[in-house]
Short mmCIF file of N, CA and C in Angstrom, two decimals:
data_model
loop_
_atom_site.label_atom_id
_atom_site.label_comp_id
_atom_site.label_asym_id
_atom_site.label_seq_id
_atom_site.Cartn_x
_atom_site.Cartn_y
_atom_site.Cartn_z
N MET A 1 85.27 100.47 103.90
CA MET A 1 85.57 100.68 105.26
C MET A 1 85.07 99.61 106.42
N TYR A 2 84.33 98.68 105.72
CA TYR A 2 83.59 97.82 106.71
C TYR A 2 84.42 96.73 107.34
N GLY A 3 85.48 96.44 106.55
CA GLY A 3 86.58 95.48 107.14
C GLY A 3 87.49 96.13 107.97
N PHE A 4 87.47 97.32 108.22
CA PHE A 4 88.39 98.06 109.08
C PHE A 4 88.24 97.75 110.65
N HIS A 5 87.20 97.42 110.99
CA HIS A 5 87.03 97.04 112.44
C HIS A 5 87.73 95.83 112.84
N PHE A 6 88.14 94.97 112.02
CA PHE A 6 88.96 93.67 112.44
C PHE A 6 90.23 94.20 112.69
N HIS A 7 90.81 95.14 111.85
CA HIS A 7 92.19 95.60 112.05
C HIS A 7 92.38 96.39 113.38
N THR A 8 91.41 97.14 113.67
CA THR A 8 91.48 98.10 115.00
C THR A 8 91.12 97.18 116.17
N LYS A 9 90.57 96.04 116.00
CA LYS A 9 90.36 95.22 117.14
C LYS A 9 91.44 94.77 117.81
N THR A 10 91.60 94.74 119.05
CA THR A 10 92.87 94.33 119.84
C THR A 10 92.87 92.83 119.77
N LEU A 11 94.21 92.20 119.47
CA LEU A 11 94.20 90.85 119.39
C LEU A 11 94.61 90.27 120.68
N ASP A 12 93.62 89.37 121.06
CA ASP A 12 94.06 88.56 122.28
C ASP A 12 94.93 87.22 121.96
N PRO A 13 95.55 86.59 122.88
CA PRO A 13 96.53 85.47 122.53
C PRO A 13 95.89 84.50 121.87
N SER A 14 94.67 83.98 121.94
CA SER A 14 93.91 83.09 121.22
C SER A 14 93.72 83.35 119.74
N ASP A 15 93.51 84.73 119.55
CA ASP A 15 93.62 85.16 118.02
C ASP A 15 94.89 84.92 117.35
N LEU A 16 95.95 85.35 118.22
CA LEU A 16 97.39 85.21 117.73
C LEU A 16 97.67 83.75 117.50
N ARG A 17 97.18 82.88 118.35
CA ARG A 17 97.59 81.55 118.07
C ARG A 17 96.90 81.02 116.90
N GLN A 18 95.68 81.45 116.74
CA GLN A 18 94.97 81.04 115.25
C GLN A 18 95.75 81.49 114.17
N LEU A 19 96.31 82.70 114.24
CA LEU A 19 97.06 83.26 113.19
C LEU A 19 98.41 82.48 112.99
N MET A 20 98.96 82.15 114.10
CA MET A 20 100.17 81.37 114.23
C MET A 20 100.15 79.87 113.58
N LEU A 21 99.10 79.25 113.93
CA LEU A 21 98.91 78.00 113.45
C LEU A 21 99.12 77.58 111.85
N PRO A 22 98.52 78.33 111.16
CA PRO A 22 98.46 78.20 109.60
C PRO A 22 100.06 78.62 109.23
N ALA A 23 100.75 79.53 109.68
CA ALA A 23 101.94 79.99 109.31
C ALA A 23 102.99 78.83 109.70
N SER A 24 102.74 78.25 110.91
CA SER A 24 103.70 77.03 111.29
C SER A 24 103.51 75.84 110.36
N LYS A 25 102.18 75.65 109.85
CA LYS A 25 101.98 74.53 108.98
C LYS A 25 102.52 74.84 107.60
N VAL A 26 102.42 76.09 107.18
CA VAL A 26 103.13 76.36 105.85
C VAL A 26 104.60 76.27 106.01
N TRP A 27 105.18 76.71 107.09
CA TRP A 27 106.68 76.39 107.30
C TRP A 27 106.97 74.92 107.33
N LEU A 28 106.15 74.25 107.96
CA LEU A 28 106.48 72.69 108.02
C LEU A 28 106.39 72.16 106.67
N THR A 29 105.47 72.51 105.87
CA THR A 29 105.15 71.93 104.61
C THR A 29 106.35 72.22 103.69
N THR A 30 106.68 73.45 103.68
CA THR A 30 107.77 73.95 102.91
C THR A 30 109.18 73.19 103.29
N HIS A 31 109.36 73.19 104.65
CA HIS A 31 110.54 72.45 105.05
C HIS A 31 110.62 71.07 104.68
N PHE A 32 109.42 70.40 104.75
CA PHE A 32 109.28 68.99 104.33
C PHE A 32 109.59 68.84 102.71
N HIS A 33 108.97 69.73 101.98
CA HIS A 33 109.22 69.72 100.53
C HIS A 33 110.76 69.93 100.19
N LEU A 34 111.34 70.84 100.95
CA LEU A 34 112.92 71.25 100.78
C LEU A 34 113.58 69.97 100.99
N LYS A 35 113.20 69.29 102.09
CA LYS A 35 114.02 68.20 102.61
C LYS A 35 113.88 66.78 101.71
N PHE A 36 112.54 66.58 101.42
CA PHE A 36 112.36 65.18 100.80
C PHE A 36 111.88 65.43 99.35
N ARG A 37 111.67 66.53 98.73
CA ARG A 37 111.23 66.53 97.50
C ARG A 37 112.37 66.68 96.39
N PHE A 38 113.57 67.15 96.95
CA PHE A 38 114.71 67.03 96.39
C PHE A 38 115.67 66.08 96.61
N PRO A 39 115.67 64.83 95.97
CA PRO A 39 116.29 63.61 96.24
C PRO A 39 117.80 63.83 96.38
N PHE A 40 118.34 64.65 95.43
CA PHE A 40 119.85 64.72 95.35
C PHE A 40 120.37 65.40 96.59
N ALA A 41 119.63 66.41 97.03
CA ALA A 41 120.05 67.23 98.23
C ALA A 41 119.93 66.32 99.43
N ALA A 42 118.83 65.60 99.61
CA ALA A 42 118.69 64.75 100.58
C ALA A 42 119.83 63.57 100.59
N TYR A 43 120.06 63.17 99.48
CA TYR A 43 121.16 61.89 99.33
C TYR A 43 122.42 62.54 99.83
N LYS A 44 122.70 63.82 99.39
CA LYS A 44 124.08 64.39 99.88
C LYS A 44 124.04 64.52 101.20
N ASN A 45 122.96 64.89 101.87
CA ASN A 45 122.86 65.14 103.30
C ASN A 45 123.11 63.64 104.09
N ILE A 46 122.47 62.68 103.69
CA ILE A 46 122.66 61.38 104.06
C ILE A 46 124.00 60.83 104.02
N GLN A 47 124.68 61.13 102.83
CA GLN A 47 126.03 60.80 102.67
C GLN A 47 126.92 61.37 103.61
N ARG A 48 126.73 62.79 103.91
CA ARG A 48 127.45 63.49 104.86
C ARG A 48 127.40 62.87 106.16
N PHE A 49 125.98 62.60 106.51
CA PHE A 49 125.79 62.10 107.82
C PHE A 49 126.45 60.76 108.02
N THR A 50 126.40 59.81 107.12
CA THR A 50 126.90 58.65 107.23
C THR A 50 128.60 58.69 107.38
N TYR A 51 129.13 59.65 106.63
CA TYR A 51 130.42 59.92 106.57
C TYR A 51 130.93 60.26 108.10
N ILE A 52 130.14 61.18 108.61
CA ILE A 52 130.47 61.62 110.03
C ILE A 52 130.33 60.66 111.01
N ILE A 53 129.35 59.75 110.89
CA ILE A 53 129.19 58.46 111.78
C ILE A 53 130.20 57.66 111.76
N LYS A 54 130.77 57.14 110.33
CA LYS A 54 131.76 56.35 110.11
C LYS A 54 132.99 56.77 110.70
N GLY A 55 133.38 58.32 110.42
CA GLY A 55 134.43 58.84 111.07
C GLY A 55 134.46 58.76 112.60
N GLY A 56 133.36 59.00 113.28
CA GLY A 56 133.36 59.03 114.52
C GLY A 56 133.47 57.57 115.15
N LEU A 57 132.99 56.60 114.58
CA LEU A 57 133.13 55.12 114.82
C LEU A 57 134.62 54.67 114.66
N LEU A 58 135.16 55.23 113.70
CA LEU A 58 136.57 54.78 113.39
C LEU A 58 137.40 55.41 114.65
N GLN A 59 137.14 56.64 114.80
CA GLN A 59 137.92 57.44 115.79
C GLN A 59 137.76 56.59 117.15
N SER A 60 136.72 56.26 117.55
CA SER A 60 136.39 55.65 118.71
C SER A 60 137.01 54.22 118.93
N LEU A 61 137.11 53.50 117.63
CA LEU A 61 137.73 52.22 117.67
C LEU A 61 139.27 52.44 117.77
N HIS A 62 139.77 53.49 117.25
CA HIS A 62 141.18 53.85 117.43
C HIS A 62 141.61 54.18 118.72
N LEU A 63 140.64 54.70 119.37
CA LEU A 63 140.79 55.19 120.82
C LEU A 63 140.84 54.08 121.78
N ILE A 64 139.92 52.95 121.57
CA ILE A 64 139.80 51.95 122.40
C ILE A 64 141.03 50.85 122.23
N SER A 65 141.43 50.72 120.97
CA SER A 65 142.63 49.84 120.78
C SER A 65 143.84 50.30 121.13
#
């Protein structure tokens, strides 16, 4: 029952911020791992991105000429 005081204590914004920081760090690291640790998925994303850019450039060239 000694640790119960922490739970009953009202959280002020600074406490909330301290709780939020590690959570956001965890989210960022998992996001980073998902994006960069799986090369195939990242490669497919880049491929799609370049395809979209190329398509947009070709369309704009057709519109100009």
